[in-house]
Amino acid sequence: DPVKARATTARELLDLGAKKIDTQMKDAPAAKLGVVNLFGDLYADLGLRSDEIRLRREAVDLTRALYGPDAPELAAALGALGGAMYGTEVANEREPLLREALAILDRNGDRNSEIRGRLLLRFYELYDGRFETLPKALDYARQSVQVLETHPPSVDLAEAWYTRGLAETYNFMPEQAIVSLNRAIEISGAVQGVPNAKLIVMYYELADTQVDLQDFAAAERSARRGLEMALQVNGEDHVDAVRAHMMLGIALLSGGHSAEGLEHLGRAKRDVLRLVGPDDPFHTRAVLENH
């Protein structure tokens, strides 16, 4: 029914499809696993973490049953589940999953696969939230880059360089972070095209680090590029544009361009209150703290 389909949201369509997996694919476990992974990716794209985690758990069970306890495929599934749990109420469940995945790769003599490279990024996430473990997080980010650099340029490699840049920033290494973030931008543009959504946050972090180094002209250029990307990808009515306006305002103010800087910060404040409201703990809070 095309009319009904047009009135159905992406979330509703996903939910309808997910409900049919168990009933219509119970006799084809390999095909079922492929669909479960696909739906997990789609829920992730929509930011529906609880649904994604549910499907990632199912994927782990299916993979274990299909391939056994020592299969690289199981390591990949465990890593995907641990990644989905990042920043959620079940984040404390990640470490044993990631340790199991790493042990599987070690038993297989796997030292440089893309699966290992992605898994090392999940270990970065495990340690990046506490000051005392920031050096360990940086070590995992660097290991991920080292592994993934042995493979053709990819989305994962761009993420690894971006993550390394963040870790270097958090460990007070801004000059190294600039190099890493620029490398991430270069790879992301080559692999995913320009513009793309990943580049928005990469330019944001680059501008932020350049402000820390008091290279205000470079920070302004990066922030303007980030805003350009945000407008091209999602338009003005999106939090990406809000944060891009905020960063450009910060860069301009830091460089002595007060009038234009305040204009962008004012735009960010108006838009964040309109889009997500005054009680949002992340975007609104960040904008108001910098206004």
Coordinates of C-alpha atoms in Angstrom, one line a residue:
D1 CA 0.0 0.0 0.0
P2 CA 2.0 3.0 -1.2
V3 CA -0.2 5.6 0.5
K4 CA 0.2 3.8 3.8
A5 CA 3.9 3.3 3.3
R6 CA 4.4 7.1 2.8
A7 CA 2.6 7.7 6.1
T8 CA 4.8 5.3 8.0
T9 CA 8.0 6.5 9.7
A10 CA 11.4 4.9 9.2
R11 CA 11.2 3.7 12.8
E12 CA 7.9 2.0 12.3
L13 CA 9.1 0.3 9.1
L14 CA 12.1 -1.0 10.9
D15 CA 10.0 -2.3 13.8
L16 CA 7.7 -4.1 11.4
G17 CA 10.6 -5.7 9.6
A18 CA 12.4 -6.7 12.8
K19 CA 9.3 -8.5 14.1
K20 CA 9.2 -10.7 11.0
I21 CA 12.8 -11.9 11.3
D22 CA 12.1 -14.6 13.9
T23 CA 8.9 -15.8 12.3
Q24 CA 10.0 -15.9 8.7
M25 CA 13.7 -16.8 8.9
K26 CA 13.9 -19.3 11.7
D27 CA 15.0 -22.1 9.3
A28 CA 17.8 -20.0 7.6
P29 CA 20.2 -19.0 10.4
A30 CA 22.9 -17.7 8.1
A31 CA 20.5 -15.5 6.2
K32 CA 18.8 -14.5 9.4
L33 CA 22.2 -13.3 10.8
G34 CA 22.8 -11.1 7.8
V35 CA 19.4 -9.5 8.2
V36 CA 19.9 -9.0 11.9
N37 CA 23.2 -7.3 11.3
L38 CA 21.6 -5.1 8.6
F39 CA 18.7 -4.1 10.9
G40 CA 21.2 -3.4 13.7
D41 CA 23.1 -1.0 11.4
L42 CA 19.8 0.7 10.4
Y43 CA 18.8 1.2 14.0
A44 CA 22.2 2.6 14.7
D45 CA 21.9 5.1 11.8
L46 CA 18.6 6.3 13.4
G47 CA 20.3 6.6 16.8
L48 CA 17.9 4.0 18.3
R49 CA 20.5 2.5 20.7
S50 CA 18.3 0.2 22.7
D51 CA 16.9 -1.5 19.6
E52 CA 20.4 -1.7 18.1
I53 CA 21.7 -3.4 21.3
R54 CA 18.9 -5.9 21.2
L55 CA 19.7 -6.9 17.7
R56 CA 23.5 -6.9 18.4
R57 CA 22.9 -9.3 21.2
E58 CA 20.9 -11.6 18.9
A59 CA 23.7 -11.4 16.3
V60 CA 26.2 -12.5 18.9
D61 CA 24.1 -15.6 19.8
L62 CA 23.5 -16.5 16.2
T63 CA 27.2 -16.0 15.3
R64 CA 28.3 -18.2 18.2
A65 CA 25.9 -20.9 17.2
L66 CA 26.8 -20.8 13.5
Y67 CA 30.6 -20.4 13.7
G68 CA 31.6 -21.5 17.2
P69 CA 33.4 -19.8 20.1
D70 CA 36.8 -19.2 18.3
A71 CA 35.6 -17.6 15.1
P72 CA 36.7 -14.2 14.0
E73 CA 33.1 -13.5 13.0
L74 CA 32.2 -13.9 16.7
A75 CA 34.9 -11.4 17.7
A76 CA 33.4 -8.9 15.2
A77 CA 29.9 -9.4 16.6
L78 CA 31.1 -9.0 20.2
G79 CA 32.9 -5.8 19.2
A80 CA 29.8 -4.4 17.5
L81 CA 27.8 -5.1 20.6
G82 CA 30.3 -3.4 22.8
G83 CA 30.4 -0.4 20.5
A84 CA 26.6 -0.1 20.6
M85 CA 26.7 -0.1 24.4
Y86 CA 29.0 2.9 24.5
G87 CA 27.4 5.8 26.4
T88 CA 24.3 3.8 27.4
E89 CA 23.0 2.4 30.7
V90 CA 24.6 -0.9 30.0
A91 CA 28.0 0.5 29.2
N92 CA 29.5 -1.5 32.2
E93 CA 28.8 -4.7 30.3
R94 CA 31.3 -3.8 27.6
E95 CA 34.6 -4.9 29.0
P96 CA 34.1 -8.7 29.3
L97 CA 32.6 -8.7 25.7
L98 CA 35.6 -6.8 24.3
R99 CA 38.1 -9.0 26.3
E100 CA 36.4 -12.1 24.9
A101 CA 36.7 -10.7 21.3
L102 CA 40.3 -9.8 21.8
A103 CA 41.1 -13.3 23.2
I104 CA 39.5 -14.9 20.1
L105 CA 41.6 -12.9 17.7
D106 CA 44.8 -13.7 19.8
R107 CA 44.0 -17.4 19.6
N108 CA 43.7 -17.1 15.9
G109 CA 47.0 -15.3 15.6
D110 CA 45.2 -12.2 14.3
R111 CA 47.4 -9.2 14.8
N112 CA 46.5 -6.9 12.0
S113 CA 43.0 -7.6 10.6
E114 CA 40.4 -4.9 10.1
I115 CA 38.3 -6.6 12.8
R116 CA 41.2 -6.1 15.3
G117 CA 41.6 -2.5 14.2
R118 CA 37.9 -1.8 14.9
L119 CA 38.0 -3.7 18.2
L120 CA 40.9 -1.5 19.3
L121 CA 38.7 1.6 18.8
R122 CA 36.1 0.0 21.2
F123 CA 38.9 -0.4 23.8
Y124 CA 39.7 3.3 23.3
E125 CA 36.0 4.1 24.2
L126 CA 36.3 1.9 27.2
Y127 CA 39.1 4.0 28.7
D128 CA 38.5 7.6 27.4
G129 CA 36.1 8.7 30.1
R130 CA 38.5 8.9 33.1
F131 CA 41.5 11.1 33.5
E132 CA 43.6 8.4 34.9
T133 CA 43.1 6.1 32.0
L134 CA 43.5 8.7 29.2
P135 CA 47.1 7.4 28.4
K136 CA 45.7 3.9 27.9
A137 CA 43.0 5.2 25.7
L138 CA 45.6 7.0 23.6
D139 CA 47.6 3.8 23.3
Y140 CA 44.6 1.9 21.9
A141 CA 43.8 4.7 19.5
R142 CA 47.4 4.6 18.1
Q143 CA 47.3 0.8 17.9
S144 CA 44.1 1.0 15.9
V145 CA 45.6 3.4 13.4
Q146 CA 48.7 1.2 13.1
V147 CA 46.6 -1.8 12.3
L148 CA 44.1 -0.1 9.9
E149 CA 46.9 1.7 8.0
T150 CA 48.0 -1.7 6.7
H151 CA 44.7 -1.9 4.8
P152 CA 43.2 0.3 2.0
P153 CA 41.7 3.6 3.1
S154 CA 38.3 3.1 4.8
V155 CA 35.7 4.7 7.0
D156 CA 37.3 2.7 9.9
L157 CA 40.7 4.2 9.2
A158 CA 39.2 7.8 9.1
E159 CA 37.6 7.0 12.5
A160 CA 40.8 5.7 13.9
W161 CA 42.8 8.8 12.9
Y162 CA 39.9 11.0 14.3
T163 CA 39.9 9.0 17.5
R164 CA 43.7 9.3 17.8
G165 CA 43.3 13.1 17.4
L166 CA 40.8 13.2 20.2
A167 CA 43.0 11.1 22.4
E168 CA 46.0 13.4 21.7
T169 CA 43.9 16.4 22.6
Y170 CA 42.8 14.9 25.9
N171 CA 46.4 14.0 26.7
F172 CA 47.5 17.6 26.1
M173 CA 49.2 17.0 22.7
P174 CA 47.5 19.6 20.5
E175 CA 50.2 19.7 17.8
Q176 CA 50.0 15.9 17.3
A177 CA 46.2 16.1 17.4
I178 CA 46.2 18.7 14.5
V179 CA 48.1 16.2 12.3
S180 CA 45.8 13.3 13.2
L181 CA 42.6 15.3 12.7
N182 CA 43.8 16.6 9.3
R183 CA 44.6 13.0 8.3
A184 CA 41.1 11.9 9.4
I185 CA 39.6 14.7 7.3
E186 CA 41.7 13.7 4.2
I187 CA 40.7 10.0 4.4
S188 CA 37.0 10.7 5.2
G189 CA 36.7 13.0 2.2
A190 CA 38.4 10.5 -0.1
V191 CA 36.4 7.5 1.0
Q192 CA 33.0 9.0 1.8
G193 CA 33.0 12.0 -0.5
V194 CA 32.6 15.7 0.3
P195 CA 30.4 16.7 2.0
N196 CA 29.6 14.0 4.5
A197 CA 28.3 13.9 8.0
K198 CA 31.5 12.7 9.6
L199 CA 33.5 15.7 8.3
I200 CA 31.2 18.1 10.3
V201 CA 32.4 16.8 13.7
M202 CA 36.0 16.4 12.4
Y203 CA 36.2 20.1 11.4
Y204 CA 34.6 21.0 14.7
E205 CA 37.2 19.2 16.7
L206 CA 40.0 20.6 14.5
A207 CA 38.8 24.1 15.0
D208 CA 38.5 23.6 18.8
T209 CA 42.1 22.3 19.0
Q210 CA 43.4 25.2 16.8
V211 CA 41.7 27.6 19.3
D212 CA 43.6 25.9 22.1
L213 CA 46.8 26.5 20.1
Q214 CA 45.8 30.1 19.6
D215 CA 45.9 29.7 15.8
F216 CA 42.7 31.7 15.5
A217 CA 42.9 32.2 11.7
A218 CA 43.2 28.5 11.1
A219 CA 40.4 27.8 13.6
E220 CA 38.1 30.2 11.8
R221 CA 38.8 28.5 8.5
S222 CA 38.1 25.1 10.0
A223 CA 35.0 26.3 11.7
R224 CA 33.6 27.9 8.5
R225 CA 34.3 24.7 6.7
G226 CA 32.5 22.7 9.4
L227 CA 29.5 25.0 9.1
E228 CA 29.5 24.8 5.4
M229 CA 29.4 21.0 5.7
A230 CA 26.6 21.0 8.3
L231 CA 24.4 23.2 6.1
Q232 CA 25.1 21.1 3.0
V233 CA 24.4 17.8 4.8
N234 CA 21.5 18.6 7.2
G235 CA 20.5 22.2 6.7
E236 CA 20.0 24.9 9.4
D237 CA 17.3 23.0 11.3
H238 CA 19.8 20.5 12.8
V239 CA 22.0 20.3 15.9
D240 CA 25.0 19.9 13.7
A241 CA 24.5 23.4 12.3
V242 CA 23.9 24.7 15.9
R243 CA 27.2 23.4 17.1
A244 CA 29.0 24.6 13.9
H245 CA 27.6 28.1 14.5
M246 CA 28.8 27.9 18.1
M247 CA 32.3 26.8 17.1
L248 CA 32.6 29.5 14.5
G249 CA 31.4 32.1 17.1
I250 CA 34.1 30.9 19.5
A251 CA 36.8 31.0 16.9
L252 CA 35.8 34.5 15.8
L253 CA 35.6 35.8 19.3
S254 CA 39.0 34.3 20.2
G255 CA 40.5 36.0 17.1
G256 CA 39.1 39.4 18.0
H257 CA 36.1 39.5 15.6
S258 CA 33.6 40.1 18.4
A259 CA 30.6 41.3 16.4
E260 CA 30.5 38.4 14.0
G261 CA 31.4 36.0 16.7
L262 CA 28.5 37.1 18.9
E263 CA 26.2 36.9 15.9
H264 CA 27.0 33.2 15.4
L265 CA 26.7 32.4 19.1
G266 CA 23.4 34.2 19.3
R267 CA 22.2 32.1 16.3
A268 CA 23.4 28.9 18.0
K269 CA 21.5 29.9 21.2
R270 CA 18.2 30.7 19.3
D271 CA 18.3 27.5 17.2
V272 CA 19.3 25.1 20.0
L273 CA 16.4 26.3 22.2
R274 CA 14.0 26.0 19.2
L275 CA 15.2 22.6 18.1
V276 CA 15.9 20.7 21.4
G277 CA 14.7 23.0 24.1
P278 CA 16.2 24.4 27.3
D279 CA 16.4 21.1 29.2
D280 CA 18.7 19.3 26.7
P281 CA 21.7 18.2 28.8
F282 CA 24.2 18.1 25.9
H283 CA 23.6 20.5 23.0
T284 CA 21.8 23.2 24.9
R285 CA 24.1 23.1 27.8
A286 CA 27.2 23.4 25.6
V287 CA 25.8 26.4 23.7
L288 CA 24.7 28.2 26.9
E289 CA 28.0 27.7 28.5
N290 CA 29.8 29.3 25.6
H291 CA 27.3 32.1 25.0

